[in-house]
PDB file of C-alpha atoms in Angstrom:
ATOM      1  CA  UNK A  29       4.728  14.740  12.938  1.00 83.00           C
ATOM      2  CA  UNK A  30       3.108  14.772   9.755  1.00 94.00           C
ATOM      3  CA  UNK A  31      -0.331  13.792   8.796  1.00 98.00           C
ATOM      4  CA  UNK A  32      -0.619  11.679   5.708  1.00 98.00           C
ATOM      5  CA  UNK A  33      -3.609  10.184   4.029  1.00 98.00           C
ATOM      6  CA  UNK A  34      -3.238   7.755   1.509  1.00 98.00           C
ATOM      7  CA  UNK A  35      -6.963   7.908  -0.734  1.00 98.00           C
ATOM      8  CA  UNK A  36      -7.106   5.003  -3.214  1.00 98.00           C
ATOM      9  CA  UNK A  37      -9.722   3.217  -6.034  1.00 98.00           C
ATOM     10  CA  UNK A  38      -8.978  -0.303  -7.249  1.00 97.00           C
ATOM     11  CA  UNK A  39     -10.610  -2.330  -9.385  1.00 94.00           C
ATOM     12  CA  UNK A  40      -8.034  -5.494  -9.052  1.00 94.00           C
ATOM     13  CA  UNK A  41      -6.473  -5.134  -6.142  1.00 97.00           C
ATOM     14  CA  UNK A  42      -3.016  -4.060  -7.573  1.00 97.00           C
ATOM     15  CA  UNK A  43      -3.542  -0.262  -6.908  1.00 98.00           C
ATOM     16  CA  UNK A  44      -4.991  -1.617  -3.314  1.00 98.00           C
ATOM     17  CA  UNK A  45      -1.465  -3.355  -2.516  1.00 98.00           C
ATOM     18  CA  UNK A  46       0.380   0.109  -3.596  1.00 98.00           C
ATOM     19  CA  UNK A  47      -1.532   2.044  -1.215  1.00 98.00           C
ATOM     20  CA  UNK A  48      -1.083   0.180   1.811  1.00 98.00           C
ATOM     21  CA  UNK A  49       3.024  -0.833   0.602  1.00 98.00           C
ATOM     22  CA  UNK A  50       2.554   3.505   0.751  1.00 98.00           C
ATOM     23  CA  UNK A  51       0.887   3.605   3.845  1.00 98.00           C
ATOM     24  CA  UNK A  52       3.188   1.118   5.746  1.00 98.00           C
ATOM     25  CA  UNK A  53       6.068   3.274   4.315  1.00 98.00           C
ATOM     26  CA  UNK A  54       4.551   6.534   5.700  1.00 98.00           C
ATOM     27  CA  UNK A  55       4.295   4.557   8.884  1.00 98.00           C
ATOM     28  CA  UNK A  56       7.328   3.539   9.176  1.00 97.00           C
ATOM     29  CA  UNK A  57       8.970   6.888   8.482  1.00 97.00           C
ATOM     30  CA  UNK A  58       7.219   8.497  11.662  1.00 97.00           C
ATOM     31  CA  UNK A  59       3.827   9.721  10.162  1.00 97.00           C
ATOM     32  CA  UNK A  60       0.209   9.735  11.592  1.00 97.00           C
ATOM     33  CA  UNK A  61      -1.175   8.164   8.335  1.00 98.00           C
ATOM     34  CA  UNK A  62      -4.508   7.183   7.537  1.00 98.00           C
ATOM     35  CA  UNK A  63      -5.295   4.647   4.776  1.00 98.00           C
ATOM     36  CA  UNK A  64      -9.320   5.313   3.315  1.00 98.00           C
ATOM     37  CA  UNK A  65     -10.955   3.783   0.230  1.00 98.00           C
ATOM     38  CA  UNK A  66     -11.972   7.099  -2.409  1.00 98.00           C
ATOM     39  CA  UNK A  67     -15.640   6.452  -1.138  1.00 98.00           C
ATOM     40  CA  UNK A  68     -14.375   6.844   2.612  1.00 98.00           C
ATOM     41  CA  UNK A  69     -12.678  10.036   1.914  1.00 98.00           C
ATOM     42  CA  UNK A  70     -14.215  13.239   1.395  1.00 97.00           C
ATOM     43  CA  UNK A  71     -13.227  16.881   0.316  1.00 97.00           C
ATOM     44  CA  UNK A  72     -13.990  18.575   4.372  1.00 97.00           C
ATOM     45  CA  UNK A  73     -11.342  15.906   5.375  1.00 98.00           C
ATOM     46  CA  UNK A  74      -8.134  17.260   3.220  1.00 98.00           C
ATOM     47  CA  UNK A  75      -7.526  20.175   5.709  1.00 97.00           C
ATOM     48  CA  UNK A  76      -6.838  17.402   8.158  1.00 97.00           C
ATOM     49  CA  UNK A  77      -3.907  16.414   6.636  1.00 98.00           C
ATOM     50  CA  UNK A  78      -0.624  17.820   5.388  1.00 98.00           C
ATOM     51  CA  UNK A  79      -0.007  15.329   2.543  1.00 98.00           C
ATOM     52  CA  UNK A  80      -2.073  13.751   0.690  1.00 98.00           C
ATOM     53  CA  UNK A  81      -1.418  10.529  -1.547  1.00 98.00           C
ATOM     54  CA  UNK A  82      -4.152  10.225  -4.448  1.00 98.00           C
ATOM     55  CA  UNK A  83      -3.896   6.495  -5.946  1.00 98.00           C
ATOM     56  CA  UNK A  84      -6.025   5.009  -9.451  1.00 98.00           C
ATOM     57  CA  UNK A  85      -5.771   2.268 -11.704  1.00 95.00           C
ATOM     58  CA  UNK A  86      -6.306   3.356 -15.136  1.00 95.00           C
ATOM     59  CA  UNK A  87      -9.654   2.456 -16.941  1.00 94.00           C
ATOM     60  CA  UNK A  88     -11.041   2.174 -20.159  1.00 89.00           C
ATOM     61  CA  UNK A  89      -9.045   4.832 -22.915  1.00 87.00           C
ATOM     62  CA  UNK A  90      -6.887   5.460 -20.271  1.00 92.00           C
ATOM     63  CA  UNK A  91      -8.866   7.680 -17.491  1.00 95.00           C
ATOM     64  CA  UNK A  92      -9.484   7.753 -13.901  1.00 96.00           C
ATOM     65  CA  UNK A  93     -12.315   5.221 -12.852  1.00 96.00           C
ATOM     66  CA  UNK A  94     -15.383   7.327 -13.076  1.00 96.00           C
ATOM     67  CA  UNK A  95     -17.973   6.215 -10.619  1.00 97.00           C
ATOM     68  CA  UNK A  96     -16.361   6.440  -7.847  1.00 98.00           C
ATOM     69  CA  UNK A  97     -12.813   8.058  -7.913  1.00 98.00           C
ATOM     70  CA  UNK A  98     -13.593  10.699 -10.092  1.00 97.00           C
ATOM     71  CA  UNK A  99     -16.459  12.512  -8.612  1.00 98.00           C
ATOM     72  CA  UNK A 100     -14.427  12.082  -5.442  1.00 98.00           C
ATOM     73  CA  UNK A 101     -11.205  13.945  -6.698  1.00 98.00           C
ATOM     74  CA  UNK A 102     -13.884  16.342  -8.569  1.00 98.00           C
ATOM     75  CA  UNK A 103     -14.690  17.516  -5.190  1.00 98.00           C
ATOM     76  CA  UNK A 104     -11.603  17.836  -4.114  1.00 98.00           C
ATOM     77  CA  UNK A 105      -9.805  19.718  -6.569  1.00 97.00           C
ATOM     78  CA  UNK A 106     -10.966  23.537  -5.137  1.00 96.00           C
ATOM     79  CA  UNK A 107      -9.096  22.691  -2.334  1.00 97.00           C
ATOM     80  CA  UNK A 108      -6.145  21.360  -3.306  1.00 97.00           C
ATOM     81  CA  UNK A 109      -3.938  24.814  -4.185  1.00 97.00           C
ATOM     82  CA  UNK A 110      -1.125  25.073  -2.323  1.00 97.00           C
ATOM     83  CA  UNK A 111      -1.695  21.399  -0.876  1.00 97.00           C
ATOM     84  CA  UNK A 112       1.356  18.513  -1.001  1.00 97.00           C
ATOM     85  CA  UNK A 113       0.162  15.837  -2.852  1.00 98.00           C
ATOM     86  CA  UNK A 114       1.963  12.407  -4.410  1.00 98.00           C
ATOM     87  CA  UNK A 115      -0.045  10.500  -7.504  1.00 98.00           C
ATOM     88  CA  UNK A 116       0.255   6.767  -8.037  1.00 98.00           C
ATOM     89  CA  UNK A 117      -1.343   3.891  -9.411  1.00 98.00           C
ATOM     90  CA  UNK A 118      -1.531   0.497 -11.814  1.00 96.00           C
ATOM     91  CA  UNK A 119      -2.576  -0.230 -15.648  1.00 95.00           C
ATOM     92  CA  UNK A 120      -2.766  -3.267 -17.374  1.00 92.00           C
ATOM     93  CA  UNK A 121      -2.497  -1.549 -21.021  1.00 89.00           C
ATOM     94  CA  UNK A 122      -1.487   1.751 -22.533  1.00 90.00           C
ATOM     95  CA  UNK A 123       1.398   4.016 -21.798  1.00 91.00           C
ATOM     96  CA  UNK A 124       1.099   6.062 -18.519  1.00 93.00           C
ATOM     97  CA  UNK A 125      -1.592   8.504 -20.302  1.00 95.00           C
ATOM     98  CA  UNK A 126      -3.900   8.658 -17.902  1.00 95.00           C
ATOM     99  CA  UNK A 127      -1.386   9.489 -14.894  1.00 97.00           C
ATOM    100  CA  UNK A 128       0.718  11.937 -17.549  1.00 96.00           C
ATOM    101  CA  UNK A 129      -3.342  14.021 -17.696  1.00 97.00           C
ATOM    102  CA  UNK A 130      -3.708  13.871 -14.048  1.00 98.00           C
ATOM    103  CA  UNK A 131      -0.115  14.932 -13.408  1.00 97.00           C
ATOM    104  CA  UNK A 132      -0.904  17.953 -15.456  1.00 97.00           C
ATOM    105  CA  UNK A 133      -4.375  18.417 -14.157  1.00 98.00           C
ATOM    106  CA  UNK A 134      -3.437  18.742 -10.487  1.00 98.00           C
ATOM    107  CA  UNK A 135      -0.436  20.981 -11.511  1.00 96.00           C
ATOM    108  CA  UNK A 136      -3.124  23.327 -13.021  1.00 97.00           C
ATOM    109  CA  UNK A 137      -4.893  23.132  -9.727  1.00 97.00           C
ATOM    110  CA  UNK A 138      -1.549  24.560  -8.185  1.00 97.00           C
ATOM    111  CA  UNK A 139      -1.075  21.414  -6.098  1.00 97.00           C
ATOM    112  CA  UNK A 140       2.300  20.889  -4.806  1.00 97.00           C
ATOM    113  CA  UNK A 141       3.471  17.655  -6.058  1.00 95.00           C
ATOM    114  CA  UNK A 142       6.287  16.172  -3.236  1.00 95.00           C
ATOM    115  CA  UNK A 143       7.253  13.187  -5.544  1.00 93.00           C
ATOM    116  CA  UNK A 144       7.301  12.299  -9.352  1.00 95.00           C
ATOM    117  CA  UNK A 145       3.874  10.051  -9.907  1.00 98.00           C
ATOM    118  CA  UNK A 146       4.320   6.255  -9.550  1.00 98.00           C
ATOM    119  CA  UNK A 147       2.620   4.092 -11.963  1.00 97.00           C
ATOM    120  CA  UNK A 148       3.356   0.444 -12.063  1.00 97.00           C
ATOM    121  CA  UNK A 149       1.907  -2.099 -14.659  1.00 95.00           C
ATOM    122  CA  UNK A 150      -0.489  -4.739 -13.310  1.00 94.00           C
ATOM    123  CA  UNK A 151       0.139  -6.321  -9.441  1.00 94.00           C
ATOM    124  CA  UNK A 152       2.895  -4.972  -7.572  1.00 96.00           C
ATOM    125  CA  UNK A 153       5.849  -7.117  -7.324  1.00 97.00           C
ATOM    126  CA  UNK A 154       8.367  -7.088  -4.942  1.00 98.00           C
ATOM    127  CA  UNK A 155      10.697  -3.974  -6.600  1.00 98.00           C
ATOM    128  CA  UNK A 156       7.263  -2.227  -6.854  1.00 98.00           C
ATOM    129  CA  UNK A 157       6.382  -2.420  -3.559  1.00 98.00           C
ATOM    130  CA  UNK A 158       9.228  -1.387  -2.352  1.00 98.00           C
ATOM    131  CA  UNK A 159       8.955   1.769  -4.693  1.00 98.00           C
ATOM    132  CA  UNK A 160       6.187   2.766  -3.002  1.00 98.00           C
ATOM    133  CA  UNK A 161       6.992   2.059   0.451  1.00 98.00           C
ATOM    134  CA  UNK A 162       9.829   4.506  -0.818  1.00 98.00           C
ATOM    135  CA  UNK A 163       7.223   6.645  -1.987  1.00 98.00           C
ATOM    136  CA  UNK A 164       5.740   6.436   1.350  1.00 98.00           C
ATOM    137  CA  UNK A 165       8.991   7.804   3.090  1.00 97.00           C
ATOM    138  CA  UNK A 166       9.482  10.413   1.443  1.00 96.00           C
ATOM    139  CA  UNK A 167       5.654  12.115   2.275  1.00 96.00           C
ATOM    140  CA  UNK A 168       6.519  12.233   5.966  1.00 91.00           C
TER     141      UNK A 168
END
């Protein structure tokens, strides 16, 4: 059985609903998963799990929120080579540039990325949820 956490920010509440629609879908599939808030989760924890799903709404000129999230994946990022990883998360305005940079950023880190990012524009509706419940499937 895999081990799956699902490590989130949200400002809103929409990237909140995608990680838990993620979670339950990890669940379902036959995973031990483990749902955490970014300031729950910390970098000694990611050898506890064999997938990881990394989840933030974009903010401001299109980045990851900085206060919290950020320093969190910061501390992260050493230990991510080699490590299965999924990306996801909302915006409310822009393109998808923030989640195109981070895509690129954790290739450069040498994660292994299991599934193609999920981004979905403000609250989840129903197709969207069930996107990432997909999403949540296919980690296990």
């Amino acid at each position: 059985m895999s081990r799956v956490a699902v490590v989130y920010w949200s400002g809103t509440g929409n990237t909140e609903e995608m990680a838990k629609a993620i979670f339950e879908g990890a669940k379902e599939a036959g995973s031990e998963a483990s749902l955490f808030n970014c300031t729950d989760f910390y970098a000694s924890m990611i050898e506890d799990y064999d997938i990881l799903a990394f989840g933030c709404s974009s903010m401001g000129e299109e980045v990851l929120e900085e206060e919290e999230f950020e320093p969190m994946f910061a501390s992260c990022e050493s230990a991510l080579k080699g490590k299965k990883i999924a990306l996801f998360g909302s915006y409310g305005w822009g393109d998808g540039q923030w989640m195109r940079d981070w895509d690129d950023r954790c290739k450069g880190l040498g994660a292994e990325q299991v599934h193609e990012y999920l981004i979905l524009n403000e609250y989840p509706d129903a197709a969207g949820l069930a996107a990432c419940r997909r999403l949540g499937m296919t980690l296990v």
